[in-house]
Amino acid sequence: EPIFLTKNSIVALKKEQFKVTRRLVGLQKLPPDVPGYEVSLPNIVTWVIREMRLHGFVSSEVVFNLKCDGRPFFGK
């Protein structure tokens, strides 16, 4: 039988999914004098490699281009 979700159920599921995602990538607010957020680089690299494997892109070498100039990640 089909399961019908109410609007409240969908909002609750979305909120929980984003909470888990924030925890997985280590999203944290920067100090009050700097607006923005930071993420855990090892967690992001792990996430990207898992996504690549999931979608069939398997390689023995993974190359990342990082900008290390100290700019914070801005977002809401």
PDB file of N, CA and C in Angstrom:
ATOM      1  N   GLU A   1       0.828  -1.168   0.000  1.00  0.00           N
ATOM      2  CA  GLU A   1       0.000   0.000   0.000  1.00  0.00           C
ATOM      3  C   GLU A   1       0.880   1.242   0.000  1.00  0.00           C
ATOM      4  N   PRO A   2       0.469   2.281  -0.711  1.00  0.00           N
ATOM      5  CA  PRO A   2       1.276   3.513  -0.744  1.00  0.00           C
ATOM      6  C   PRO A   2       1.255   4.232   0.597  1.00  0.00           C
ATOM      7  N   ILE A   3       2.352   4.885   0.875  1.00  0.00           N
ATOM      8  CA  ILE A   3       2.469   5.670   2.101  1.00  0.00           C
ATOM      9  C   ILE A   3       2.364   7.143   1.716  1.00  0.00           C
ATOM     10  N   PHE A   4       1.416   7.839   2.308  1.00  0.00           N
ATOM     11  CA  PHE A   4       1.231   9.249   2.030  1.00  0.00           C
ATOM     12  C   PHE A   4       1.845  10.064   3.165  1.00  0.00           C
ATOM     13  N   LEU A   5       2.690  10.990   2.793  1.00  0.00           N
ATOM     14  CA  LEU A   5       3.345  11.837   3.778  1.00  0.00           C
ATOM     15  C   LEU A   5       2.635  13.184   3.838  1.00  0.00           C
ATOM     16  N   THR A   6       2.441  13.651   5.027  1.00  0.00           N
ATOM     17  CA  THR A   6       1.872  14.986   5.196  1.00  0.00           C
ATOM     18  C   THR A   6       2.976  16.018   5.044  1.00  0.00           C
ATOM     19  N   LYS A   7       2.587  17.260   4.927  1.00  0.00           N
ATOM     20  CA  LYS A   7       3.582  18.334   4.801  1.00  0.00           C
ATOM     21  C   LYS A   7       4.480  18.378   6.026  1.00  0.00           C
ATOM     22  N   ASN A   8       3.923  18.171   7.208  1.00  0.00           N
ATOM     23  CA  ASN A   8       4.723  18.170   8.436  1.00  0.00           C
ATOM     24  C   ASN A   8       5.735  17.034   8.437  1.00  0.00           C
ATOM     25  N   SER A   9       5.338  15.868   7.932  1.00  0.00           N
ATOM     26  CA  SER A   9       6.255  14.730   7.866  1.00  0.00           C
ATOM     27  C   SER A   9       7.415  15.012   6.918  1.00  0.00           C
ATOM     28  N   ILE A  10       7.104  15.620   5.781  1.00  0.00           N
ATOM     29  CA  ILE A  10       8.145  15.932   4.802  1.00  0.00           C
ATOM     30  C   ILE A  10       9.124  16.962   5.378  1.00  0.00           C
ATOM     31  N   VAL A  11       8.605  17.973   6.063  1.00  0.00           N
ATOM     32  CA  VAL A  11       9.464  18.993   6.679  1.00  0.00           C
ATOM     33  C   VAL A  11      10.357  18.349   7.738  1.00  0.00           C
ATOM     34  N   ALA A  12       9.799  17.451   8.540  1.00  0.00           N
ATOM     35  CA  ALA A  12      10.582  16.786   9.587  1.00  0.00           C
ATOM     36  C   ALA A  12      11.672  15.900   8.981  1.00  0.00           C
ATOM     37  N   LEU A  13      11.357  15.172   7.918  1.00  0.00           N
ATOM     38  CA  LEU A  13      12.350  14.319   7.264  1.00  0.00           C
ATOM     39  C   LEU A  13      13.470  15.160   6.653  1.00  0.00           C
ATOM     40  N   LYS A  14      13.105  16.269   6.021  1.00  0.00           N
ATOM     41  CA  LYS A  14      14.103  17.153   5.415  1.00  0.00           C
ATOM     42  C   LYS A  14      15.022  17.747   6.483  1.00  0.00           C
ATOM     43  N   LYS A  15      14.439  18.173   7.587  1.00  0.00           N
ATOM     44  CA  LYS A  15      15.227  18.755   8.675  1.00  0.00           C
ATOM     45  C   LYS A  15      16.215  17.734   9.231  1.00  0.00           C
ATOM     46  N   GLU A  16      15.768  16.501   9.412  1.00  0.00           N
ATOM     47  CA  GLU A  16      16.635  15.446   9.947  1.00  0.00           C
ATOM     48  C   GLU A  16      17.745  15.102   8.959  1.00  0.00           C
ATOM     49  N   GLN A  17      17.424  15.067   7.669  1.00  0.00           N
ATOM     50  CA  GLN A  17      18.424  14.753   6.656  1.00  0.00           C
ATOM     51  C   GLN A  17      19.521  15.813   6.632  1.00  0.00           C
ATOM     52  N   PHE A  18      19.147  17.085   6.695  1.00  0.00           N
ATOM     53  CA  PHE A  18      20.151  18.145   6.696  1.00  0.00           C
ATOM     54  C   PHE A  18      20.971  18.131   7.985  1.00  0.00           C
ATOM     55  N   LYS A  19      20.355  17.752   9.106  1.00  0.00           N
ATOM     56  CA  LYS A  19      21.096  17.680  10.365  1.00  0.00           C
ATOM     57  C   LYS A  19      22.185  16.608  10.277  1.00  0.00           C
ATOM     58  N   VAL A  20      21.837  15.463   9.704  1.00  0.00           N
ATOM     59  CA  VAL A  20      22.809  14.377   9.552  1.00  0.00           C
ATOM     60  C   VAL A  20      23.920  14.794   8.590  1.00  0.00           C
ATOM     61  N   THR A  21      23.548  15.458   7.495  1.00  0.00           N
ATOM     62  CA  THR A  21      24.547  15.904   6.524  1.00  0.00           C
ATOM     63  C   THR A  21      25.506  16.918   7.141  1.00  0.00           C
ATOM     64  N   ARG A  22      24.974  17.865   7.921  1.00  0.00           N
ATOM     65  CA  ARG A  22      25.838  18.846   8.594  1.00  0.00           C
ATOM     66  C   ARG A  22      26.829  18.157   9.521  1.00  0.00           C
ATOM     67  N   ARG A  23      26.364  17.128  10.227  1.00  0.00           N
ATOM     68  CA  ARG A  23      27.237  16.409  11.145  1.00  0.00           C
ATOM     69  C   ARG A  23      28.299  15.615  10.378  1.00  0.00           C
ATOM     70  N   LEU A  24      27.918  15.005   9.251  1.00  0.00           N
ATOM     71  CA  LEU A  24      28.862  14.210   8.468  1.00  0.00           C
ATOM     72  C   LEU A  24      29.999  15.045   7.886  1.00  0.00           C
ATOM     73  N   VAL A  25      29.688  16.232   7.396  1.00  0.00           N
ATOM     74  CA  VAL A  25      30.734  17.062   6.795  1.00  0.00           C
ATOM     75  C   VAL A  25      31.423  17.952   7.816  1.00  0.00           C
ATOM     76  N   GLY A  26      30.971  17.936   9.060  1.00  0.00           N
ATOM     77  CA  GLY A  26      31.605  18.727  10.112  1.00  0.00           C
ATOM     78  C   GLY A  26      31.375  20.220   9.941  1.00  0.00           C
ATOM     79  N   LEU A  27      30.190  20.606   9.498  1.00  0.00           N
ATOM     80  CA  LEU A  27      29.870  22.017   9.283  1.00  0.00           C
ATOM     81  C   LEU A  27      29.787  22.737  10.619  1.00  0.00           C
ATOM     82  N   GLN A  28      30.579  23.799  10.760  1.00  0.00           N
ATOM     83  CA  GLN A  28      30.592  24.586  11.996  1.00  0.00           C
ATOM     84  C   GLN A  28      30.668  26.061  11.648  1.00  0.00           C
ATOM     85  N   LYS A  29      30.018  26.869  12.450  1.00  0.00           N
ATOM     86  CA  LYS A  29      30.044  28.318  12.265  1.00  0.00           C
ATOM     87  C   LYS A  29      31.423  28.848  12.671  1.00  0.00           C
ATOM     88  N   LEU A  30      31.912  29.813  11.899  1.00  0.00           N
ATOM     89  CA  LEU A  30      33.187  30.449  12.213  1.00  0.00           C
ATOM     90  C   LEU A  30      33.011  31.414  13.383  1.00  0.00           C
ATOM     91  N   PRO A  31      34.102  31.912  13.954  1.00  0.00           N
ATOM     92  CA  PRO A  31      33.994  32.876  15.058  1.00  0.00           C
ATOM     93  C   PRO A  31      33.115  34.066  14.667  1.00  0.00           C
ATOM     94  N   PRO A  32      32.520  34.741  15.657  1.00  0.00           N
ATOM     95  CA  PRO A  32      31.577  35.835  15.375  1.00  0.00           C
ATOM     96  C   PRO A  32      32.129  36.970  14.515  1.00  0.00           C
ATOM     97  N   ASP A  33      33.440  37.199  14.557  1.00  0.00           N
ATOM     98  CA  ASP A  33      33.998  38.297  13.764  1.00  0.00           C
ATOM     99  C   ASP A  33      34.141  37.947  12.280  1.00  0.00           C
ATOM    100  N   VAL A  34      33.989  36.662  11.909  1.00  0.00           N
ATOM    101  CA  VAL A  34      34.088  36.225  10.511  1.00  0.00           C
ATOM    102  C   VAL A  34      32.771  35.559  10.129  1.00  0.00           C
ATOM    103  N   PRO A  35      32.014  36.154   9.208  1.00  0.00           N
ATOM    104  CA  PRO A  35      30.764  35.505   8.817  1.00  0.00           C
ATOM    105  C   PRO A  35      31.039  34.321   7.897  1.00  0.00           C
ATOM    106  N   GLY A  36      30.449  33.193   8.188  1.00  0.00           N
ATOM    107  CA  GLY A  36      30.622  32.041   7.321  1.00  0.00           C
ATOM    108  C   GLY A  36      30.684  30.749   8.111  1.00  0.00           C
ATOM    109  N   TYR A  37      31.026  29.684   7.398  1.00  0.00           N
ATOM    110  CA  TYR A  37      31.063  28.344   7.976  1.00  0.00           C
ATOM    111  C   TYR A  37      32.333  27.636   7.537  1.00  0.00           C
ATOM    112  N   GLU A  38      32.704  26.602   8.273  1.00  0.00           N
ATOM    113  CA  GLU A  38      33.841  25.772   7.895  1.00  0.00           C
ATOM    114  C   GLU A  38      33.397  24.321   7.869  1.00  0.00           C
ATOM    115  N   VAL A  39      34.114  23.511   7.088  1.00  0.00           N
ATOM    116  CA  VAL A  39      33.831  22.088   7.020  1.00  0.00           C
ATOM    117  C   VAL A  39      35.120  21.323   7.282  1.00  0.00           C
ATOM    118  N   SER A  40      34.966  20.060   7.637  1.00  0.00           N
ATOM    119  CA  SER A  40      36.110  19.198   7.898  1.00  0.00           C
ATOM    120  C   SER A  40      36.614  18.633   6.571  1.00  0.00           C
ATOM    121  N   LEU A  41      37.847  18.978   6.189  1.00  0.00           N
ATOM    122  CA  LEU A  41      38.399  18.531   4.914  1.00  0.00           C
ATOM    123  C   LEU A  41      38.461  17.007   4.794  1.00  0.00           C
ATOM    124  N   PRO A  42      38.926  16.263   5.817  1.00  0.00           N
ATOM    125  CA  PRO A  42      38.931  14.802   5.680  1.00  0.00           C
ATOM    126  C   PRO A  42      37.529  14.221   5.448  1.00  0.00           C
ATOM    127  N   ASN A  43      36.521  14.793   6.098  1.00  0.00           N
ATOM    128  CA  ASN A  43      35.153  14.308   5.897  1.00  0.00           C
ATOM    129  C   ASN A  43      34.662  14.588   4.481  1.00  0.00           C
ATOM    130  N   ILE A  44      35.011  15.754   3.938  1.00  0.00           N
ATOM    131  CA  ILE A  44      34.599  16.099   2.577  1.00  0.00           C
ATOM    132  C   ILE A  44      35.283  15.192   1.567  1.00  0.00           C
ATOM    133  N   VAL A  45      36.576  14.931   1.747  1.00  0.00           N
ATOM    134  CA  VAL A  45      37.305  14.052   0.831  1.00  0.00           C
ATOM    135  C   VAL A  45      36.702  12.653   0.859  1.00  0.00           C
ATOM    136  N   THR A  46      36.388  12.159   2.050  1.00  0.00           N
ATOM    137  CA  THR A  46      35.753  10.843   2.172  1.00  0.00           C
ATOM    138  C   THR A  46      34.418  10.823   1.455  1.00  0.00           C
ATOM    139  N   TRP A  47      33.629  11.879   1.626  1.00  0.00           N
ATOM    140  CA  TRP A  47      32.314  11.972   0.986  1.00  0.00           C
ATOM    141  C   TRP A  47      32.458  11.939  -0.544  1.00  0.00           C
ATOM    142  N   VAL A  48      33.398  12.722  -1.083  1.00  0.00           N
ATOM    143  CA  VAL A  48      33.592  12.792  -2.530  1.00  0.00           C
ATOM    144  C   VAL A  48      34.020  11.442  -3.089  1.00  0.00           C
ATOM    145  N   ILE A  49      34.926  10.771  -2.416  1.00  0.00           N
ATOM    146  CA  ILE A  49      35.391   9.467  -2.890  1.00  0.00           C
ATOM    147  C   ILE A  49      34.251   8.448  -2.873  1.00  0.00           C
ATOM    148  N   ARG A  50      33.428   8.472  -1.834  1.00  0.00           N
ATOM    149  CA  ARG A  50      32.272   7.560  -1.790  1.00  0.00           C
ATOM    150  C   ARG A  50      31.290   7.864  -2.912  1.00  0.00           C
ATOM    151  N   GLU A  51      31.049   9.146  -3.188  1.00  0.00           N
ATOM    152  CA  GLU A  51      30.148   9.530  -4.282  1.00  0.00           C
ATOM    153  C   GLU A  51      30.704   9.060  -5.622  1.00  0.00           C
ATOM    154  N   MET A  52      32.022   9.195  -5.808  1.00  0.00           N
ATOM    155  CA  MET A  52      32.638   8.759  -7.057  1.00  0.00           C
ATOM    156  C   MET A  52      32.479   7.258  -7.235  1.00  0.00           C
ATOM    157  N   ARG A  53      32.680   6.499  -6.184  1.00  0.00           N
ATOM    158  CA  ARG A  53      32.508   5.037  -6.258  1.00  0.00           C
ATOM    159  C   ARG A  53      31.050   4.661  -6.511  1.00  0.00           C
ATOM    160  N   LEU A  54      30.142   5.387  -5.875  1.00  0.00           N
ATOM    161  CA  LEU A  54      28.725   5.120  -6.031  1.00  0.00           C
ATOM    162  C   LEU A  54      28.284   5.295  -7.481  1.00  0.00           C
ATOM    163  N   HIS A  55      28.824   6.312  -8.142  1.00  0.00           N
ATOM    164  CA  HIS A  55      28.416   6.613  -9.513  1.00  0.00           C
ATOM    165  C   HIS A  55      29.308   5.950 -10.555  1.00  0.00           C
ATOM    166  N   GLY A  56      30.178   5.026 -10.129  1.00  0.00           N
ATOM    167  CA  GLY A  56      30.938   4.217 -11.060  1.00  0.00           C
ATOM    168  C   GLY A  56      32.250   4.803 -11.537  1.00  0.00           C
ATOM    169  N   PHE A  57      32.686   5.927 -11.014  1.00  0.00           N
ATOM    170  CA  PHE A  57      33.968   6.493 -11.403  1.00  0.00           C
ATOM    171  C   PHE A  57      35.027   5.946 -10.469  1.00  0.00           C
ATOM    172  N   VAL A  58      35.701   4.884 -10.902  1.00  0.00           N
ATOM    173  CA  VAL A  58      36.711   4.247 -10.055  1.00  0.00           C
ATOM    174  C   VAL A  58      38.089   4.524 -10.655  1.00  0.00           C
ATOM    175  N   SER A  59      38.944   5.105  -9.866  1.00  0.00           N
ATOM    176  CA  SER A  59      40.291   5.411 -10.310  1.00  0.00           C
ATOM    177  C   SER A  59      41.241   5.166  -9.146  1.00  0.00           C
ATOM    178  N   SER A  60      42.476   4.819  -9.467  1.00  0.00           N
ATOM    179  CA  SER A  60      43.454   4.588  -8.405  1.00  0.00           C
ATOM    180  C   SER A  60      44.006   5.911  -7.868  1.00  0.00           C
ATOM    181  N   GLU A  61      43.752   6.994  -8.587  1.00  0.00           N
ATOM    182  CA  GLU A  61      44.265   8.298  -8.175  1.00  0.00           C
ATOM    183  C   GLU A  61      43.142   9.336  -8.256  1.00  0.00           C
ATOM    184  N   VAL A  62      42.983  10.103  -7.180  1.00  0.00           N
ATOM    185  CA  VAL A  62      41.986  11.168  -7.129  1.00  0.00           C
ATOM    186  C   VAL A  62      42.720  12.480  -6.942  1.00  0.00           C
ATOM    187  N   VAL A  63      42.407  13.483  -7.774  1.00  0.00           N
ATOM    188  CA  VAL A  63      43.071  14.782  -7.724  1.00  0.00           C
ATOM    189  C   VAL A  63      42.057  15.822  -7.261  1.00  0.00           C
ATOM    190  N   PHE A  64      42.431  16.612  -6.260  1.00  0.00           N
ATOM    191  CA  PHE A  64      41.600  17.692  -5.752  1.00  0.00           C
ATOM    192  C   PHE A  64      42.319  19.015  -5.965  1.00  0.00           C
ATOM    193  N   ASN A  65      41.584  20.003  -6.410  1.00  0.00           N
ATOM    194  CA  ASN A  65      42.115  21.356  -6.529  1.00  0.00           C
ATOM    195  C   ASN A  65      41.525  22.183  -5.397  1.00  0.00           C
ATOM    196  N   LEU A  66      42.351  22.589  -4.469  1.00  0.00           N
ATOM    197  CA  LEU A  66      41.897  23.342  -3.306  1.00  0.00           C
ATOM    198  C   LEU A  66      42.407  24.773  -3.357  1.00  0.00           C
ATOM    199  N   LYS A  67      41.570  25.696  -2.928  1.00  0.00           N
ATOM    200  CA  LYS A  67      41.984  27.081  -2.794  1.00  0.00           C
ATOM    201  C   LYS A  67      42.309  27.315  -1.322  1.00  0.00           C
ATOM    202  N   CYS A  68      43.557  27.509  -1.031  1.00  0.00           N
ATOM    203  CA  CYS A  68      44.007  27.663   0.363  1.00  0.00           C
ATOM    204  C   CYS A  68      44.413  29.106   0.634  1.00  0.00           C
ATOM    205  N   ASP A  69      43.570  30.031   0.279  1.00  0.00           N
ATOM    206  CA  ASP A  69      43.906  31.432   0.503  1.00  0.00           C
ATOM    207  C   ASP A  69      43.215  32.005   1.724  1.00  0.00           C
ATOM    208  N   GLY A  70      42.516  31.178   2.484  1.00  0.00           N
ATOM    209  CA  GLY A  70      41.933  31.623   3.720  1.00  0.00           C
ATOM    210  C   GLY A  70      40.543  32.221   3.617  1.00  0.00           C
ATOM    211  N   ARG A  71      39.955  32.193   2.415  1.00  0.00           N
ATOM    212  CA  ARG A  71      38.602  32.727   2.277  1.00  0.00           C
ATOM    213  C   ARG A  71      37.597  31.804   2.974  1.00  0.00           C
ATOM    214  N   PRO A  72      36.713  32.350   3.776  1.00  0.00           N
ATOM    215  CA  PRO A  72      35.698  31.492   4.412  1.00  0.00           C
ATOM    216  C   PRO A  72      34.597  31.127   3.431  1.00  0.00           C
ATOM    217  N   PHE A  73      33.929  30.034   3.723  1.00  0.00           N
ATOM    218  CA  PHE A  73      32.784  29.581   2.944  1.00  0.00           C
ATOM    219  C   PHE A  73      31.555  30.291   3.471  1.00  0.00           C
ATOM    220  N   PHE A  74      30.961  31.149   2.665  1.00  0.00           N
ATOM    221  CA  PHE A  74      29.793  31.897   3.090  1.00  0.00           C
ATOM    222  C   PHE A  74      28.530  31.155   2.700  1.00  0.00           C
ATOM    223  N   GLY A  75      27.553  31.154   3.548  1.00  0.00           N
ATOM    224  CA  GLY A  75      26.293  30.515   3.216  1.00  0.00           C
ATOM    225  C   GLY A  75      25.303  30.659   4.354  1.00  0.00           C
ATOM    226  N   LYS A  76      24.090  30.276   4.079  1.00  0.00           N
ATOM    227  CA  LYS A  76      23.034  30.323   5.086  1.00  0.00           C
ATOM    228  C   LYS A  76      22.413  28.967   5.217  1.00  0.00           C
TER     229      LYS A  76
END
